[in-house]
PDB file of C-alpha atoms and ligand atoms in Angstrom:
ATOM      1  CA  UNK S   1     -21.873   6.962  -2.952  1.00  0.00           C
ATOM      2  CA  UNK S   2     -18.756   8.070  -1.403  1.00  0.00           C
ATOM      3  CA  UNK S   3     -15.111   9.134  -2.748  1.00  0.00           C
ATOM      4  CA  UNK S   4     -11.927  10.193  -1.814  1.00  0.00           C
ATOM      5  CA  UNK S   5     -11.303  13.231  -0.839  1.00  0.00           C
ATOM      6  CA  UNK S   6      -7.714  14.878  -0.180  1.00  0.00           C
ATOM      7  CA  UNK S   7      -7.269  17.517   2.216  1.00  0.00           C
ATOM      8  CA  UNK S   8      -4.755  19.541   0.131  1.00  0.00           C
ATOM      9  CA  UNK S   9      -3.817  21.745   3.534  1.00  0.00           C
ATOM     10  CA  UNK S  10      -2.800  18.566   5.109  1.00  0.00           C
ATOM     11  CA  UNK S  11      -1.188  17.133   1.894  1.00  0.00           C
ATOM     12  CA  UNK S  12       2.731  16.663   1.867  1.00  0.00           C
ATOM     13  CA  UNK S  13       3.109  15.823  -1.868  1.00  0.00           C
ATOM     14  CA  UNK S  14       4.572  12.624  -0.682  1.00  0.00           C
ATOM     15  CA  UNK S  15       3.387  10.690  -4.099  1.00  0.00           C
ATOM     16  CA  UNK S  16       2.033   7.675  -1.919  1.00  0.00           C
ATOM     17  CA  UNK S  17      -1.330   7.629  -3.403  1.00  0.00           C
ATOM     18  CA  UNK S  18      -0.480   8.410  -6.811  1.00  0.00           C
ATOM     19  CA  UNK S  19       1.586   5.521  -6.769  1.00  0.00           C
ATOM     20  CA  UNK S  20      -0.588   3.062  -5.120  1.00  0.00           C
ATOM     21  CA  UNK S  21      -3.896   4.543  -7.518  1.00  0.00           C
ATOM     22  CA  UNK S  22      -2.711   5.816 -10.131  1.00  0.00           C
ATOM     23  CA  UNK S  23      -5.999   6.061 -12.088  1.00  0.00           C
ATOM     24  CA  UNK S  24      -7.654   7.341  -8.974  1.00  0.00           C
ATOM     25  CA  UNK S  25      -5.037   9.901  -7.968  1.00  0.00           C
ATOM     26  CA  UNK S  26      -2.773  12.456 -10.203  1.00  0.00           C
ATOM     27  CA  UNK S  27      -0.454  15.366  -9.479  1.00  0.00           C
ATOM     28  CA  UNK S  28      -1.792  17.979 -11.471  1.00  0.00           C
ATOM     29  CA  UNK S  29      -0.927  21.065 -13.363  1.00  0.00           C
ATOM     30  CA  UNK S  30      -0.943  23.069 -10.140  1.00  0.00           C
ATOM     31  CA  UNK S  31       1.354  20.862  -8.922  1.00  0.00           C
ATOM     32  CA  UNK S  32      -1.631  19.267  -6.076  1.00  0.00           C
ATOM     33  CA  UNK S  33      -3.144  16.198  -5.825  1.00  0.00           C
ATOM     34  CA  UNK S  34      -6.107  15.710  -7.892  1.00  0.00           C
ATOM     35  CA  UNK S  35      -8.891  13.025  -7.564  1.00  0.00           C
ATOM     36  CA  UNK S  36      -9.011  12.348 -11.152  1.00  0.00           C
ATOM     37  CA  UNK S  37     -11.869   9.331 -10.929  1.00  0.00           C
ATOM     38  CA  UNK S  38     -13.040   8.273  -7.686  1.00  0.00           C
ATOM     39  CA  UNK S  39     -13.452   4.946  -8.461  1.00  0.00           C
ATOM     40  CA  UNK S  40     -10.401   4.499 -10.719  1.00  0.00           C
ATOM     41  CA  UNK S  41      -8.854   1.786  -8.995  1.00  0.00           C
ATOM     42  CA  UNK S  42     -10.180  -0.574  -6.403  1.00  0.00           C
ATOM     43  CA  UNK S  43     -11.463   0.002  -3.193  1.00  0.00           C
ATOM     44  CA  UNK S  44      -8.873  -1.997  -1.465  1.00  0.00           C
ATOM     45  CA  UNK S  45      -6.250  -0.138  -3.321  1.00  0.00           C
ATOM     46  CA  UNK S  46      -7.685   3.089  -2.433  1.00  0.00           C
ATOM     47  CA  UNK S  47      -7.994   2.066   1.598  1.00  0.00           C
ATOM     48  CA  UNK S  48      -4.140   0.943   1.071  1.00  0.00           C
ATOM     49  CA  UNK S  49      -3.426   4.727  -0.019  1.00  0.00           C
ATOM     50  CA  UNK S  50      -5.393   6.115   2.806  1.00  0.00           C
ATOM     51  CA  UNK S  51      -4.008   3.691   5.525  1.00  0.00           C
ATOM     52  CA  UNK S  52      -0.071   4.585   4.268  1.00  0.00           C
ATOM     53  CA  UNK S  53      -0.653   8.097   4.077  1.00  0.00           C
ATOM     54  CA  UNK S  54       1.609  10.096   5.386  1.00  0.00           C
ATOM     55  CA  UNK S  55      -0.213  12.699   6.647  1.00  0.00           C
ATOM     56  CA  UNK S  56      -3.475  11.283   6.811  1.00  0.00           C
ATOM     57  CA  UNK S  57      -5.280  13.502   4.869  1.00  0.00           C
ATOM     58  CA  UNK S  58      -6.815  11.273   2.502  1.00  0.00           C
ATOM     59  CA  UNK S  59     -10.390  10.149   3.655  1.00  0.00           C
ATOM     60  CA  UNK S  60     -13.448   8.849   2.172  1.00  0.00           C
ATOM     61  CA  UNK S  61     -16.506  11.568   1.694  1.00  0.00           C
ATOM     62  CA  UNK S  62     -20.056  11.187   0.697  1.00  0.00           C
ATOM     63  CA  UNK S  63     -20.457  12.316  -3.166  1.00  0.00           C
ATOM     64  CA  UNK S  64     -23.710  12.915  -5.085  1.00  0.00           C
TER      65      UNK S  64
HETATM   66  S1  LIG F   1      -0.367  10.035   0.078  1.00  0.00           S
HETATM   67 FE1  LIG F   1      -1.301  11.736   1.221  1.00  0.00          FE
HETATM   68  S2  LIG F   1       0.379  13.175   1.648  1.00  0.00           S
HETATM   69 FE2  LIG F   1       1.065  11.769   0.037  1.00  0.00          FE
HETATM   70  S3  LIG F   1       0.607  12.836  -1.883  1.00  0.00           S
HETATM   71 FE3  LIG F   1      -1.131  11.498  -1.425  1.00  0.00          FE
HETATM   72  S4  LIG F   1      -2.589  12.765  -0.286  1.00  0.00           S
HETATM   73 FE4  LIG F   1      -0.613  13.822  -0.249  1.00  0.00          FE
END
């Protein structure tokens, strides 16, 4: 299985993906981008948020 993965040293807190997946993405306590559920919203949705991605730092990674 795979799921998104954010590379937080990359990340620009633009919002994009929280937006566009909201039950896949959150900004967290820390203030960072957390994956919250990796399949919280579709897969098309969650290609859209890695596609508009500002800094590209969003990409998909095998899971267990
Ligand atoms: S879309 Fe990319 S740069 Fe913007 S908040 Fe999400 S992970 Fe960070």
């Amino acid at each position: 299985m795979k799921a998104p993965d954010v590379d937080l040293s990359l990340c620009s807190m633009c919002g994009i993906c929280v937006d566009l997946c909201p039950l896949t993405f959150k900004i967290n306590d820390a203030g960072y981008i957390e994956v919250i559920h990796p399949y919280g919203d579709s897969q098309e949705d969650i290609n859209e948020a890695i596609r508009d991605c500002r800094s590209d730092c969003i990409s998909w990674k095998e899971s267990q």
